[in-house]
Short mmCIF file of C-alpha atoms and ligand atoms in Angstrom, two decimals:
data_model
loop_
_atom_site.label_atom_id
_atom_site.label_comp_id
_atom_site.label_asym_id
_atom_site.label_seq_id
_atom_site.Cartn_x
_atom_site.Cartn_y
_atom_site.Cartn_z
CA MET A 420 -39.57 -9.26 -23.33
CA LYS A 421 -38.18 -7.58 -20.23
CA ILE A 422 -35.01 -9.42 -19.26
CA LEU A 423 -32.87 -8.66 -16.22
CA PHE A 424 -29.32 -10.02 -16.14
CA VAL A 425 -28.00 -10.54 -12.62
CA ALA A 426 -24.31 -11.42 -12.38
CA SER A 427 -21.27 -11.05 -10.15
CA GLU A 428 -19.10 -9.85 -13.05
CA VAL A 429 -19.81 -8.04 -16.30
CA THR A 430 -17.37 -6.72 -18.93
CA PRO A 431 -16.19 -3.93 -18.98
CA PHE A 432 -16.98 -3.20 -15.32
CA ALA A 433 -15.50 -6.20 -13.51
CA LYS A 434 -13.98 -9.38 -14.89
CA SER A 435 -12.13 -12.44 -13.65
CA GLY A 436 -12.91 -14.73 -16.58
CA GLY A 437 -15.34 -15.70 -19.31
CA LEU A 438 -18.46 -15.12 -17.21
CA ALA A 439 -17.91 -11.38 -17.57
CA ASP A 440 -17.50 -11.65 -21.35
CA VAL A 441 -20.83 -13.45 -21.55
CA THR A 442 -22.82 -11.11 -19.31
CA GLY A 443 -21.32 -8.11 -21.10
CA ALA A 444 -22.08 -9.39 -24.62
CA LEU A 445 -25.26 -11.48 -24.61
CA PRO A 446 -27.41 -8.55 -23.36
CA LYS A 447 -26.26 -6.49 -26.36
CA SER A 448 -27.37 -9.22 -28.78
CA LEU A 449 -30.72 -9.58 -27.04
CA LYS A 450 -31.19 -5.84 -27.13
CA LYS A 451 -30.57 -5.90 -30.88
CA GLN A 452 -33.29 -8.52 -31.16
CA GLY A 453 -35.67 -5.95 -29.70
CA HIS A 454 -35.82 -6.90 -26.00
CA ASP A 455 -35.79 -4.57 -23.02
CA VAL A 456 -32.60 -5.77 -21.30
CA ARG A 457 -31.07 -4.50 -18.08
CA ILE A 458 -28.06 -5.60 -16.05
CA ILE A 459 -27.26 -5.53 -12.37
CA LEU A 460 -23.96 -6.26 -10.60
CA PRO A 461 -22.16 -5.28 -7.38
CA PHE A 462 -20.38 -1.94 -7.20
CA TYR A 463 -16.84 -3.21 -6.49
CA SER A 464 -13.80 -0.98 -5.92
CA GLU A 465 -12.52 -1.82 -9.40
CA VAL A 466 -15.81 -0.65 -10.90
CA GLU A 467 -15.55 2.58 -8.96
CA ARG A 468 -11.97 3.09 -10.18
CA GLY A 469 -13.04 2.60 -13.79
CA GLY A 470 -15.48 5.52 -13.76
CA TYR A 471 -17.85 4.40 -16.56
CA GLY A 472 -20.09 7.43 -16.14
CA ILE A 473 -21.66 5.82 -13.07
CA ARG A 474 -24.04 8.09 -11.20
CA LYS A 475 -25.55 7.86 -7.76
CA GLY A 476 -29.16 6.76 -7.71
CA ARG A 477 -31.85 7.76 -5.24
CA LYS A 478 -33.00 4.27 -4.36
CA SER A 479 -31.66 2.34 -1.41
CA VAL A 480 -32.49 -0.94 0.27
CA ASP A 481 -31.98 -2.34 3.77
CA VAL A 482 -31.20 -6.01 3.72
CA MET A 483 -31.03 -8.29 6.77
CA VAL A 484 -27.78 -10.22 6.43
CA GLY A 485 -25.29 -11.42 9.03
CA GLY A 486 -27.64 -10.54 11.88
CA SER A 487 -28.21 -6.87 11.07
CA ALA A 488 -29.72 -4.61 8.43
CA LYS A 489 -27.18 -3.65 5.77
CA ARG A 490 -27.80 -0.65 3.61
CA GLY A 491 -27.41 -0.92 -0.15
CA LEU A 492 -27.29 2.12 -2.40
CA PHE A 493 -27.98 1.90 -6.09
CA ARG A 494 -25.91 3.50 -8.76
CA HIS A 495 -26.57 3.43 -12.45
CA THR A 496 -25.03 3.87 -15.85
CA THR A 497 -25.45 2.39 -19.32
CA LEU A 498 -23.60 -0.16 -21.42
CA GLU A 499 -24.17 1.17 -24.91
CA ASP A 500 -27.89 1.84 -24.39
CA ILE A 501 -28.54 -0.91 -21.84
CA PRO A 502 -29.37 0.31 -18.32
CA VAL A 503 -26.88 -1.02 -15.76
CA TYR A 504 -27.55 -0.91 -12.02
CA LEU A 505 -24.83 -1.36 -9.43
CA LEU A 506 -25.43 -2.28 -5.81
CA GLU A 507 -23.13 -0.45 -3.43
CA ASN A 508 -22.14 -1.48 0.06
CA LYS A 509 -18.65 -0.57 1.16
CA GLU A 510 -18.30 -3.31 3.74
CA TYR A 511 -19.02 -6.03 1.19
CA PHE A 512 -17.77 -4.74 -2.14
CA SER A 513 -15.01 -2.18 -1.53
CA ARG A 514 -12.23 -4.74 -1.65
CA ASP A 515 -9.18 -5.44 -3.78
CA HIS A 516 -10.64 -8.52 -5.46
CA LEU A 517 -14.01 -9.83 -6.56
CA TYR A 518 -14.16 -13.10 -4.63
CA GLY A 519 -10.93 -13.54 -2.68
CA THR A 520 -7.15 -13.50 -2.84
CA ALA A 521 -4.64 -16.03 -4.25
CA SER A 522 -4.70 -17.84 -0.90
CA GLY A 523 -8.46 -18.29 -0.76
CA GLU A 524 -12.03 -17.03 -0.94
CA TYR A 525 -13.26 -14.20 1.30
CA PRO A 526 -14.80 -15.91 4.35
CA ASP A 527 -17.97 -13.82 4.20
CA ASN A 528 -18.81 -14.53 0.53
CA HIS A 529 -22.11 -16.10 1.59
CA GLN A 530 -23.11 -12.81 3.22
CA ARG A 531 -21.85 -10.69 0.35
CA PHE A 532 -23.87 -12.50 -2.27
CA ALA A 533 -26.91 -13.07 -0.05
CA PHE A 534 -26.91 -9.31 0.35
CA PHE A 535 -26.59 -8.89 -3.41
CA CYS A 536 -29.43 -11.31 -4.28
CA ARG A 537 -31.83 -9.95 -1.67
CA GLY A 538 -30.88 -6.40 -2.57
CA VAL A 539 -31.66 -7.00 -6.25
CA LEU A 540 -35.15 -8.32 -5.50
CA ASP A 541 -35.86 -5.46 -3.09
CA LEU A 542 -34.75 -2.93 -5.68
CA LEU A 543 -37.11 -4.33 -8.30
CA LYS A 544 -40.01 -3.60 -5.98
CA LYS A 545 -38.76 -0.12 -5.20
CA MET A 546 -38.44 0.60 -8.91
CA ASP A 547 -41.74 -1.11 -9.62
CA TYR A 548 -39.89 -2.98 -12.36
CA ARG A 549 -41.24 -6.47 -13.07
CA PRO A 550 -39.00 -8.35 -15.49
CA ASP A 551 -40.48 -11.24 -17.45
CA ILE A 552 -37.22 -13.10 -16.98
CA ILE A 553 -34.50 -12.83 -14.39
CA HIS A 554 -31.44 -14.44 -15.94
CA CYS A 555 -29.02 -15.47 -13.17
CA HIS A 556 -25.45 -16.66 -13.54
CA ASP A 557 -23.44 -18.98 -11.28
CA TRP A 558 -23.69 -19.57 -7.53
CA GLN A 559 -23.33 -15.91 -6.58
CA THR A 560 -26.85 -15.32 -7.91
CA ALA A 561 -28.27 -18.74 -7.01
CA MET A 562 -30.32 -17.37 -4.14
CA ILE A 563 -32.58 -15.47 -6.53
CA PRO A 564 -34.50 -18.45 -7.98
CA LEU A 565 -34.42 -20.03 -4.52
CA ILE A 566 -35.95 -16.98 -2.81
CA LEU A 567 -38.54 -16.50 -5.55
CA LYS A 568 -39.71 -20.10 -5.25
CA LYS A 569 -39.37 -20.69 -1.52
CA GLU A 570 -39.95 -17.30 0.09
CA LYS A 571 -41.90 -15.28 -2.41
CA GLY A 572 -44.13 -17.94 -3.94
CA ASP A 573 -47.21 -15.97 -2.87
CA ASP A 574 -45.84 -12.54 -3.68
CA LEU A 575 -48.01 -11.16 -6.49
CA PHE A 576 -45.31 -8.73 -7.51
CA PHE A 577 -43.17 -11.59 -8.80
CA SER A 578 -45.95 -13.94 -9.88
CA LYS A 579 -45.27 -13.43 -13.57
CA THR A 580 -41.49 -13.35 -13.36
CA GLY A 581 -39.61 -16.49 -14.41
CA THR A 582 -35.99 -17.45 -13.89
CA VAL A 583 -33.25 -18.85 -16.10
CA PHE A 584 -30.15 -20.03 -14.29
CA THR A 585 -26.93 -20.46 -16.26
CA ILE A 586 -24.21 -22.72 -14.90
CA HIS A 587 -20.91 -21.42 -16.23
CA ASN A 588 -18.84 -23.80 -14.15
CA LEU A 589 -20.18 -26.63 -12.03
CA ALA A 590 -17.05 -26.71 -9.89
CA TYR A 591 -17.99 -23.48 -8.13
CA GLN A 592 -21.02 -24.40 -6.07
CA GLY A 593 -21.21 -21.87 -3.26
CA LEU A 594 -20.60 -24.33 -0.41
CA PHE A 595 -20.99 -23.00 3.13
CA PRO A 596 -21.39 -24.45 6.62
CA ARG A 597 -24.92 -25.05 7.84
CA GLU A 598 -24.60 -22.19 10.34
CA ALA A 599 -24.48 -19.72 7.44
CA MET A 600 -28.23 -20.25 6.84
CA VAL A 601 -29.05 -17.68 9.51
CA ASP A 602 -26.53 -15.17 8.16
CA MET A 603 -28.13 -15.38 4.73
CA GLY A 604 -31.63 -15.00 6.17
CA LEU A 605 -32.61 -18.49 4.99
CA ASP A 606 -35.24 -20.49 6.85
CA PRO A 607 -33.74 -23.61 8.49
CA SER A 608 -36.48 -25.69 6.85
CA LEU A 609 -34.66 -25.25 3.52
CA PHE A 610 -31.68 -27.21 4.82
CA THR A 611 -32.93 -30.55 3.55
CA ILE A 612 -31.73 -33.11 1.03
CA ASP A 613 -34.32 -31.97 -1.51
CA CYS A 614 -33.23 -28.33 -1.25
CA LEU A 615 -29.96 -26.84 0.02
CA GLU A 616 -28.35 -29.64 2.01
CA PHE A 617 -25.34 -31.33 0.37
CA TYR A 618 -23.18 -33.67 2.47
CA GLY A 619 -23.86 -31.62 5.59
CA LYS A 620 -23.19 -28.27 3.93
CA ILE A 621 -25.23 -25.60 2.21
CA ASN A 622 -24.92 -25.87 -1.58
CA LEU A 623 -26.33 -22.74 -3.22
CA LEU A 624 -25.87 -24.05 -6.75
CA LYS A 625 -27.97 -27.07 -5.86
CA GLY A 626 -30.67 -24.73 -4.56
CA ALA A 627 -30.77 -22.90 -7.89
CA ILE A 628 -30.75 -26.10 -9.96
CA LEU A 629 -33.79 -27.27 -8.03
CA THR A 630 -35.74 -24.01 -8.14
CA ALA A 631 -35.00 -22.15 -11.40
CA ASP A 632 -37.64 -22.47 -14.10
CA VAL A 633 -35.05 -23.39 -16.70
CA ILE A 634 -31.38 -24.25 -16.24
CA ASN A 635 -28.69 -24.24 -18.86
CA THR A 636 -24.99 -24.58 -19.22
CA VAL A 637 -22.67 -23.12 -21.79
CA SER A 638 -22.09 -25.88 -24.35
CA GLU A 639 -23.88 -29.00 -25.45
CA THR A 640 -21.04 -31.36 -24.68
CA TYR A 641 -20.56 -30.00 -21.14
CA CYS A 642 -24.32 -30.28 -20.67
CA ARG A 643 -24.07 -34.02 -21.38
CA GLU A 644 -20.88 -34.42 -19.36
CA ILE A 645 -22.31 -32.95 -16.15
CA LEU A 646 -25.00 -35.61 -16.10
CA THR A 647 -22.30 -38.24 -15.50
CA PRO A 648 -20.70 -39.07 -12.13
CA GLU A 649 -17.23 -38.35 -13.59
CA ALA A 650 -18.03 -34.73 -14.46
CA GLY A 651 -21.05 -34.05 -12.29
CA ASP A 652 -19.10 -32.79 -9.26
CA GLY A 653 -21.56 -34.59 -7.00
CA LEU A 654 -24.53 -32.81 -8.59
CA ASP A 655 -25.19 -35.18 -11.51
CA GLY A 656 -28.09 -36.77 -9.62
CA VAL A 657 -29.62 -33.39 -8.85
CA LEU A 658 -29.19 -32.27 -12.46
CA ALA A 659 -30.83 -35.49 -13.63
CA LEU A 660 -33.92 -34.54 -11.63
CA ARG A 661 -34.16 -31.43 -13.84
CA ARG A 662 -33.12 -33.16 -17.06
CA ASN A 663 -36.24 -31.94 -18.87
CA ASP A 664 -35.45 -28.32 -18.06
CA LEU A 665 -31.70 -28.50 -18.67
CA TYR A 666 -30.15 -27.21 -21.89
CA GLY A 667 -26.74 -26.62 -23.43
CA VAL A 668 -26.31 -23.29 -25.21
CA LEU A 669 -22.89 -22.55 -26.65
CA ASN A 670 -21.43 -19.16 -25.74
CA GLY A 671 -20.42 -16.70 -28.40
CA ILE A 672 -17.87 -13.90 -28.25
CA ASP A 673 -18.47 -10.20 -28.67
CA TYR A 674 -17.59 -9.66 -32.33
CA GLU A 675 -17.32 -5.92 -31.91
CA HIS A 676 -14.92 -6.16 -29.02
CA TRP A 677 -12.82 -9.10 -30.24
CA ASN A 678 -12.07 -8.03 -33.78
CA PRO A 679 -8.55 -8.02 -35.24
CA ALA A 680 -9.78 -5.72 -38.02
CA THR A 681 -10.61 -2.91 -35.57
CA ASP A 682 -8.89 -3.77 -32.25
CA ARG A 683 -6.93 -0.68 -31.21
CA GLY A 684 -4.91 -2.59 -28.65
CA ILE A 685 -2.92 -4.58 -31.20
CA SER A 686 -0.03 -3.27 -33.24
CA ARG A 687 -1.55 -3.76 -36.69
CA ASN A 688 -5.09 -4.63 -37.78
CA TYR A 689 -5.78 -7.54 -40.11
CA THR A 690 -8.64 -9.57 -41.59
CA PRO A 691 -9.13 -13.13 -42.88
CA ALA A 692 -8.84 -11.78 -46.44
CA ALA A 693 -5.70 -9.81 -45.64
CA PRO A 694 -4.00 -11.51 -42.69
CA ALA A 695 -0.51 -10.15 -43.33
CA GLY A 696 -0.72 -7.77 -40.35
CA LYS A 697 -0.64 -10.76 -38.04
CA ALA A 698 3.09 -11.23 -38.60
CA HIS A 699 3.58 -7.66 -37.44
CA ASN A 700 1.75 -8.46 -34.20
CA LYS A 701 3.94 -11.48 -33.64
CA LYS A 702 7.05 -9.39 -34.02
CA ALA A 703 5.68 -6.70 -31.69
CA LEU A 704 4.81 -9.30 -29.05
CA GLN A 705 8.24 -10.90 -29.27
CA LYS A 706 9.83 -7.48 -28.82
CA ARG A 707 7.56 -6.46 -25.96
CA LEU A 708 8.25 -9.67 -24.05
CA GLY A 709 11.96 -9.84 -24.78
CA LEU A 710 11.75 -12.97 -26.94
CA GLU A 711 13.93 -13.48 -29.98
CA VAL A 712 12.28 -11.84 -32.99
CA ALA A 713 11.96 -14.86 -35.25
CA GLU A 714 9.22 -15.22 -37.80
CA ASP A 715 9.52 -18.96 -38.36
CA VAL A 716 9.63 -20.10 -34.75
CA PRO A 717 6.07 -21.09 -33.75
CA LEU A 718 4.79 -18.82 -30.97
CA ILE A 719 2.39 -20.52 -28.59
CA GLY A 720 0.14 -18.35 -26.42
CA MET A 721 -1.89 -19.10 -23.32
CA VAL A 722 -4.20 -16.63 -21.53
CA SER A 723 -5.82 -18.28 -18.58
CA ARG A 724 -7.07 -18.24 -15.03
CA LEU A 725 -4.59 -20.26 -12.99
CA THR A 726 -6.75 -23.03 -11.59
CA GLU A 727 -6.94 -26.78 -11.41
CA GLN A 728 -9.25 -26.71 -14.45
CA LYS A 729 -6.84 -25.34 -17.01
CA GLY A 730 -4.23 -28.07 -17.46
CA PHE A 731 -1.12 -26.46 -15.99
CA ASP A 732 0.00 -29.75 -14.47
CA LEU A 733 0.31 -31.16 -18.01
CA LEU A 734 2.38 -28.15 -18.98
CA GLU A 735 4.57 -28.60 -15.91
CA ALA A 736 5.41 -32.15 -16.96
CA LEU A 737 6.33 -30.99 -20.45
CA LEU A 738 8.45 -28.06 -19.39
CA PRO A 739 11.87 -29.69 -19.92
CA ARG A 740 10.83 -30.59 -23.48
CA ILE A 741 9.33 -27.15 -24.14
CA ALA A 742 12.48 -25.44 -22.91
CA LYS A 743 14.56 -27.34 -25.45
CA ALA A 744 12.15 -27.24 -28.39
CA LYS A 745 12.24 -24.80 -31.26
CA LEU A 746 9.20 -22.84 -30.14
CA GLN A 747 8.28 -19.85 -28.01
CA LEU A 748 5.74 -20.01 -25.19
CA VAL A 749 3.95 -16.94 -23.84
CA LEU A 750 1.88 -17.34 -20.68
CA LEU A 751 -0.50 -14.80 -19.16
CA GLY A 752 -2.46 -15.68 -16.08
CA THR A 753 -3.41 -15.15 -12.49
CA GLY A 754 -5.22 -17.17 -9.86
CA ASP A 755 -4.46 -19.84 -7.27
CA GLU A 756 -1.26 -19.66 -5.26
CA LYS A 757 -0.24 -23.18 -6.27
CA TYR A 758 -0.18 -22.28 -9.95
CA LEU A 759 1.29 -18.83 -9.38
CA LYS A 760 4.26 -20.61 -7.79
CA LEU A 761 4.44 -23.00 -10.71
CA LEU A 762 4.59 -20.13 -13.19
CA GLN A 763 7.24 -18.43 -11.11
CA GLU A 764 9.25 -21.65 -11.31
CA PHE A 765 8.84 -21.63 -15.10
CA ALA A 766 10.17 -18.07 -15.15
CA ALA A 767 13.06 -18.93 -12.85
CA LEU A 768 14.31 -21.56 -15.30
CA GLY A 769 15.64 -18.63 -17.25
CA THR A 770 15.03 -20.28 -20.63
CA ASP A 771 14.86 -17.60 -23.25
CA ASN A 772 11.96 -19.14 -25.18
CA ILE A 773 9.38 -18.85 -22.37
CA SER A 774 7.74 -15.59 -21.29
CA VAL A 775 5.77 -15.72 -18.05
CA ASN A 776 3.38 -12.85 -17.36
CA ILE A 777 1.55 -12.92 -14.06
CA GLY A 778 -1.48 -10.75 -13.45
CA PHE A 779 -4.78 -9.81 -15.01
CA HIS A 780 -3.84 -7.67 -18.00
CA PRO A 781 -6.69 -6.93 -20.41
CA GLU A 782 -4.33 -4.89 -22.62
CA LEU A 783 -1.78 -7.72 -23.03
CA ALA A 784 -4.37 -10.44 -23.73
CA PRO A 785 -5.38 -9.24 -27.25
CA GLN A 786 -1.70 -8.80 -28.13
CA ILE A 787 -1.15 -12.46 -27.27
CA TYR A 788 -4.15 -13.60 -29.30
CA ALA A 789 -2.95 -11.48 -32.23
CA GLY A 790 0.74 -12.37 -31.91
CA SER A 791 0.45 -16.14 -31.38
CA ASP A 792 0.54 -18.78 -34.10
CA ILE A 793 -0.91 -21.40 -31.76
CA PHE A 794 -3.20 -20.97 -28.75
CA LEU A 795 -3.06 -23.57 -26.03
CA MET A 796 -5.99 -24.71 -23.86
CA PRO A 797 -5.21 -28.16 -22.44
CA SER A 798 -8.12 -28.02 -19.97
CA ARG A 799 -9.00 -30.86 -17.65
CA TYR A 800 -12.61 -29.80 -18.22
CA GLU A 801 -14.06 -26.72 -19.95
CA PRO A 802 -17.73 -25.71 -19.75
CA CYS A 803 -17.37 -23.62 -22.89
CA GLY A 804 -14.14 -21.69 -23.14
CA LEU A 805 -13.92 -18.34 -24.85
CA GLY A 806 -10.14 -18.24 -25.21
CA GLN A 807 -10.15 -20.71 -28.10
CA MET A 808 -12.91 -18.77 -29.91
CA ILE A 809 -11.07 -15.46 -29.49
CA ALA A 810 -7.91 -17.18 -30.70
CA LEU A 811 -9.70 -18.51 -33.79
CA ARG A 812 -10.92 -15.03 -34.61
CA TYR A 813 -7.38 -13.66 -34.26
CA GLY A 814 -5.89 -16.40 -36.44
CA ALA A 815 -4.13 -18.26 -33.62
CA VAL A 816 -4.75 -21.95 -34.27
CA PRO A 817 -6.02 -23.65 -31.10
CA VAL A 818 -4.55 -26.79 -29.55
CA VAL A 819 -7.06 -28.02 -27.00
CA ARG A 820 -8.14 -31.01 -24.98
CA LYS A 821 -11.31 -32.42 -26.45
CA THR A 822 -13.67 -31.71 -23.58
CA GLY A 823 -16.80 -29.60 -23.00
CA GLY A 824 -17.10 -26.54 -25.20
CA LEU A 825 -13.61 -27.08 -26.61
CA ALA A 826 -14.93 -30.26 -28.28
CA ASP A 827 -17.82 -28.23 -29.75
CA THR A 828 -15.67 -25.49 -31.26
CA VAL A 829 -12.27 -26.92 -32.22
CA PHE A 830 -12.15 -29.54 -34.94
CA ASP A 831 -9.12 -31.72 -35.55
CA GLU A 832 -8.52 -33.27 -38.95
CA ARG A 833 -8.75 -36.61 -37.16
CA ASP A 834 -12.41 -35.89 -36.32
CA GLN A 835 -13.21 -36.07 -40.03
CA SER A 836 -16.64 -34.63 -39.27
CA ARG A 837 -15.86 -30.97 -39.83
CA GLU A 838 -13.28 -28.96 -41.70
CA PRO A 839 -10.29 -28.78 -39.33
CA ASN A 840 -9.63 -25.47 -37.55
CA GLY A 841 -7.24 -26.71 -34.86
CA PHE A 842 -5.74 -29.68 -33.03
CA SER A 843 -7.15 -31.65 -30.14
CA PHE A 844 -6.31 -34.58 -27.88
CA ASP A 845 -8.43 -36.86 -25.73
CA ASP A 846 -6.43 -38.24 -22.80
CA TYR A 847 -5.55 -35.89 -20.00
CA THR A 848 -1.85 -36.80 -20.15
CA PRO A 849 1.33 -34.86 -20.98
CA GLU A 850 2.03 -37.32 -23.81
CA ALA A 851 -1.32 -36.71 -25.49
CA LEU A 852 -0.85 -32.95 -25.23
CA TRP A 853 2.68 -33.18 -26.59
CA GLU A 854 1.50 -35.29 -29.49
CA ALA A 855 -1.18 -32.72 -30.50
CA LEU A 856 1.20 -29.82 -30.00
CA SER A 857 3.85 -31.52 -32.11
CA ARG A 858 1.35 -32.05 -34.90
CA ALA A 859 0.51 -28.33 -34.75
CA ILE A 860 4.17 -27.35 -34.77
CA ASN A 861 4.87 -29.60 -37.77
CA ALA A 862 1.85 -28.21 -39.59
CA HIS A 863 3.08 -24.67 -38.91
CA ALA A 864 6.18 -25.41 -40.95
CA ASP A 865 4.07 -25.83 -44.09
CA LYS A 866 3.26 -22.19 -44.67
CA ALA A 867 0.61 -22.56 -47.36
CA SER A 868 -1.55 -25.12 -45.61
CA TRP A 869 -1.09 -23.37 -42.25
CA LYS A 870 -2.40 -20.17 -43.74
CA LYS A 871 -5.45 -22.04 -45.02
CA MET A 872 -6.17 -23.50 -41.59
CA MET A 873 -5.70 -20.09 -39.98
CA LYS A 874 -8.03 -18.38 -42.44
CA ARG A 875 -10.65 -21.08 -41.99
CA GLY A 876 -10.59 -20.48 -38.24
CA MET A 877 -10.86 -16.72 -38.70
CA ALA A 878 -13.84 -17.15 -41.02
CA GLY A 879 -15.81 -19.35 -38.58
CA ASP A 880 -18.84 -17.80 -36.88
CA PHE A 881 -18.56 -17.65 -33.10
CA SER A 882 -20.67 -14.54 -32.72
CA TRP A 883 -23.63 -14.40 -30.35
CA ASN A 884 -26.26 -14.29 -33.11
CA ALA A 885 -27.29 -17.94 -33.10
CA SER A 886 -26.95 -18.45 -29.34
CA ALA A 887 -28.90 -15.30 -28.46
CA ARG A 888 -31.81 -16.81 -30.46
CA LYS A 889 -31.49 -19.98 -28.42
CA TYR A 890 -31.71 -18.00 -25.18
CA GLU A 891 -34.75 -16.26 -26.57
CA GLU A 892 -36.35 -19.70 -27.01
CA LEU A 893 -35.49 -20.64 -23.43
CA TYR A 894 -37.08 -17.41 -22.17
CA ARG A 895 -40.26 -18.21 -24.15
CA GLN A 896 -40.33 -21.65 -22.62
CA VAL A 897 -40.17 -20.10 -19.15
CA LEU A 898 -43.02 -17.75 -19.98
CA ALA A 899 -45.06 -20.72 -21.22
CA LYS A 900 -44.46 -22.46 -17.88
CA LYS A 901 -45.78 -19.35 -16.18
CA GLY A 902 -48.91 -19.66 -18.29
CA ARG A 903 -48.03 -16.64 -20.38
P1 ADP B 1356 -12.72 -18.99 -17.87
O1 ADP B 1356 -14.01 -18.28 -17.87
O2 ADP B 1356 -12.82 -20.40 -17.36
O3 ADP B 1356 -11.64 -18.23 -17.22
P2 ADP B 1356 -12.80 -18.56 -20.75
O4 ADP B 1356 -11.94 -19.07 -21.83
O5 ADP B 1356 -14.25 -18.78 -20.90
O6 ADP B 1356 -12.26 -19.19 -19.41
O7 ADP B 1356 -12.64 -16.98 -20.60
C1 ADP B 1356 -11.47 -16.39 -20.18
C2 ADP B 1356 -11.57 -14.90 -20.47
O8 ADP B 1356 -10.76 -14.21 -19.54
C3 ADP B 1356 -11.06 -14.54 -21.84
O9 ADP B 1356 -11.66 -13.34 -22.26
C4 ADP B 1356 -9.57 -14.31 -21.55
O10 ADP B 1356 -8.97 -13.47 -22.53
C5 ADP B 1356 -9.65 -13.61 -20.22
N1 ADP B 1356 -8.48 -13.77 -19.34
C6 ADP B 1356 -8.14 -14.85 -18.62
N2 ADP B 1356 -7.03 -14.63 -17.90
C7 ADP B 1356 -6.64 -13.37 -18.18
C8 ADP B 1356 -5.55 -12.55 -17.74
N3 ADP B 1356 -4.64 -12.99 -16.88
N4 ADP B 1356 -5.47 -11.28 -18.22
C9 ADP B 1356 -6.40 -10.83 -19.10
N5 ADP B 1356 -7.44 -11.55 -19.54
C10 ADP B 1356 -7.57 -12.81 -19.09
C1 GLC B 1357 -16.61 -20.35 -16.95
C2 GLC B 1357 -16.01 -21.54 -17.68
C3 GLC B 1357 -15.69 -21.27 -19.13
C4 GLC B 1357 -16.81 -20.49 -19.81
C5 GLC B 1357 -17.12 -19.25 -19.02
C6 GLC B 1357 -18.24 -18.43 -19.64
O1 GLC B 1357 -15.68 -19.54 -16.38
O2 GLC B 1357 -14.85 -22.00 -17.01
O3 GLC B 1357 -15.47 -22.49 -19.81
O4 GLC B 1357 -16.44 -20.15 -21.12
O5 GLC B 1357 -17.53 -19.59 -17.73
O6 GLC B 1357 -19.43 -19.17 -19.75
#
């Protein structure tokens, strides 16, 4: 099959969170299964800075957005042997961040990603490349299924191309004022309740849910949750309309990239059979971050976007207890201003058992996974979560809230259904988190059984193998719908 991945971030080129891990890893697995896979993303400043052997292409497109024709140039490179195309436009993509700053989104995001989506489809024609499947991710690419269904329904060039739309996070919907329709080149007739209109605004995610051939999200539990009013973010009714085409496919992690046996960014390599090197990583992390070098004190790590989703308000409530407890807490994160301030307040407390690290630091993250005994993810909701899977692979035992993909990957002894590999709690309250964390800390004191739990986590399979097969099935289903 010919599969084109279209995404607003892809590892290693540009990353703000797990989306990039997925779009950088799943194509490699599909390629190994024998498919012709290609990837396309915007050519941001940070991609340009990275180099990546990117060359200028000869193709260009002129896209009508924001009332005038905007020129897009195509660049290209490869990710291993997968062709990667990058759409360049300085006005839209030469900026310091991908989507906005700590104080808010860029106001012209609708134009930026309308330009991207239209540019991608125009390029396909210029290249005379007809994918069987266009696999789109999140609202930034939502216009692709919408355009194919509503504008290009009669276009023979695309008549055999089907779309899969993956929702990585239902909270990001691409909401814009009605007036933006014109800017994005969308016909006003699409602003209706059965298409883009959502409480008086444009909702791009809704448009994709209604028009993609198949829709999926990134874990089975989250897939069930989003069909309820509590977790549906206003779109549960719309999702219910597509219930027969909606699937949950658990993410994997890139086992070549996230591998404590070969990771060059950690201070000593280790394996489930010989995990002794992990203690060395803990010591190195403690030294690097100025924490007391103490083998027996449980070190709790957290690597996270700083948003409403991730449970920092629970942590805030527990801070006085954490500061006094016999544990060390290492935080790495960046994101919303509100939570940046909160982390700065944590740092200002001056307690010597908490290390606050603000910023996006891909070189520090693996050191935290490798150096932590416990990995914390107390999310309010979590579509899948990769942090806990990476932590498991690096022998950091996860403590998580039992929601979404966290419920599908972390098993508490209380579940009794699976062999335990971590600790979880149900209620979104500081008390429930503290209770689970305390159980983990107590368990850590029993070295022999802790080691067993750690090894069991490391031996679990969170690679892409099984999930890539599931995507393959979804693609076949789309082709069947297209009569192929
Ligand atoms: P989300 O996609 O909601 O942010 P995931 O757990 O799916 O959550 O993925 C997060 C990914 O981003 C992981 O690879 C994690 O290591 C990485 N990450 C998050 N914050 C940072 C940071 N501040 N610095 C480096 N890597 C980070
Ligand atoms: C989103 C979700 C996260 C998921 C990631 C990759 O950012 O918040 O749970 O793991 O996408 O699918």
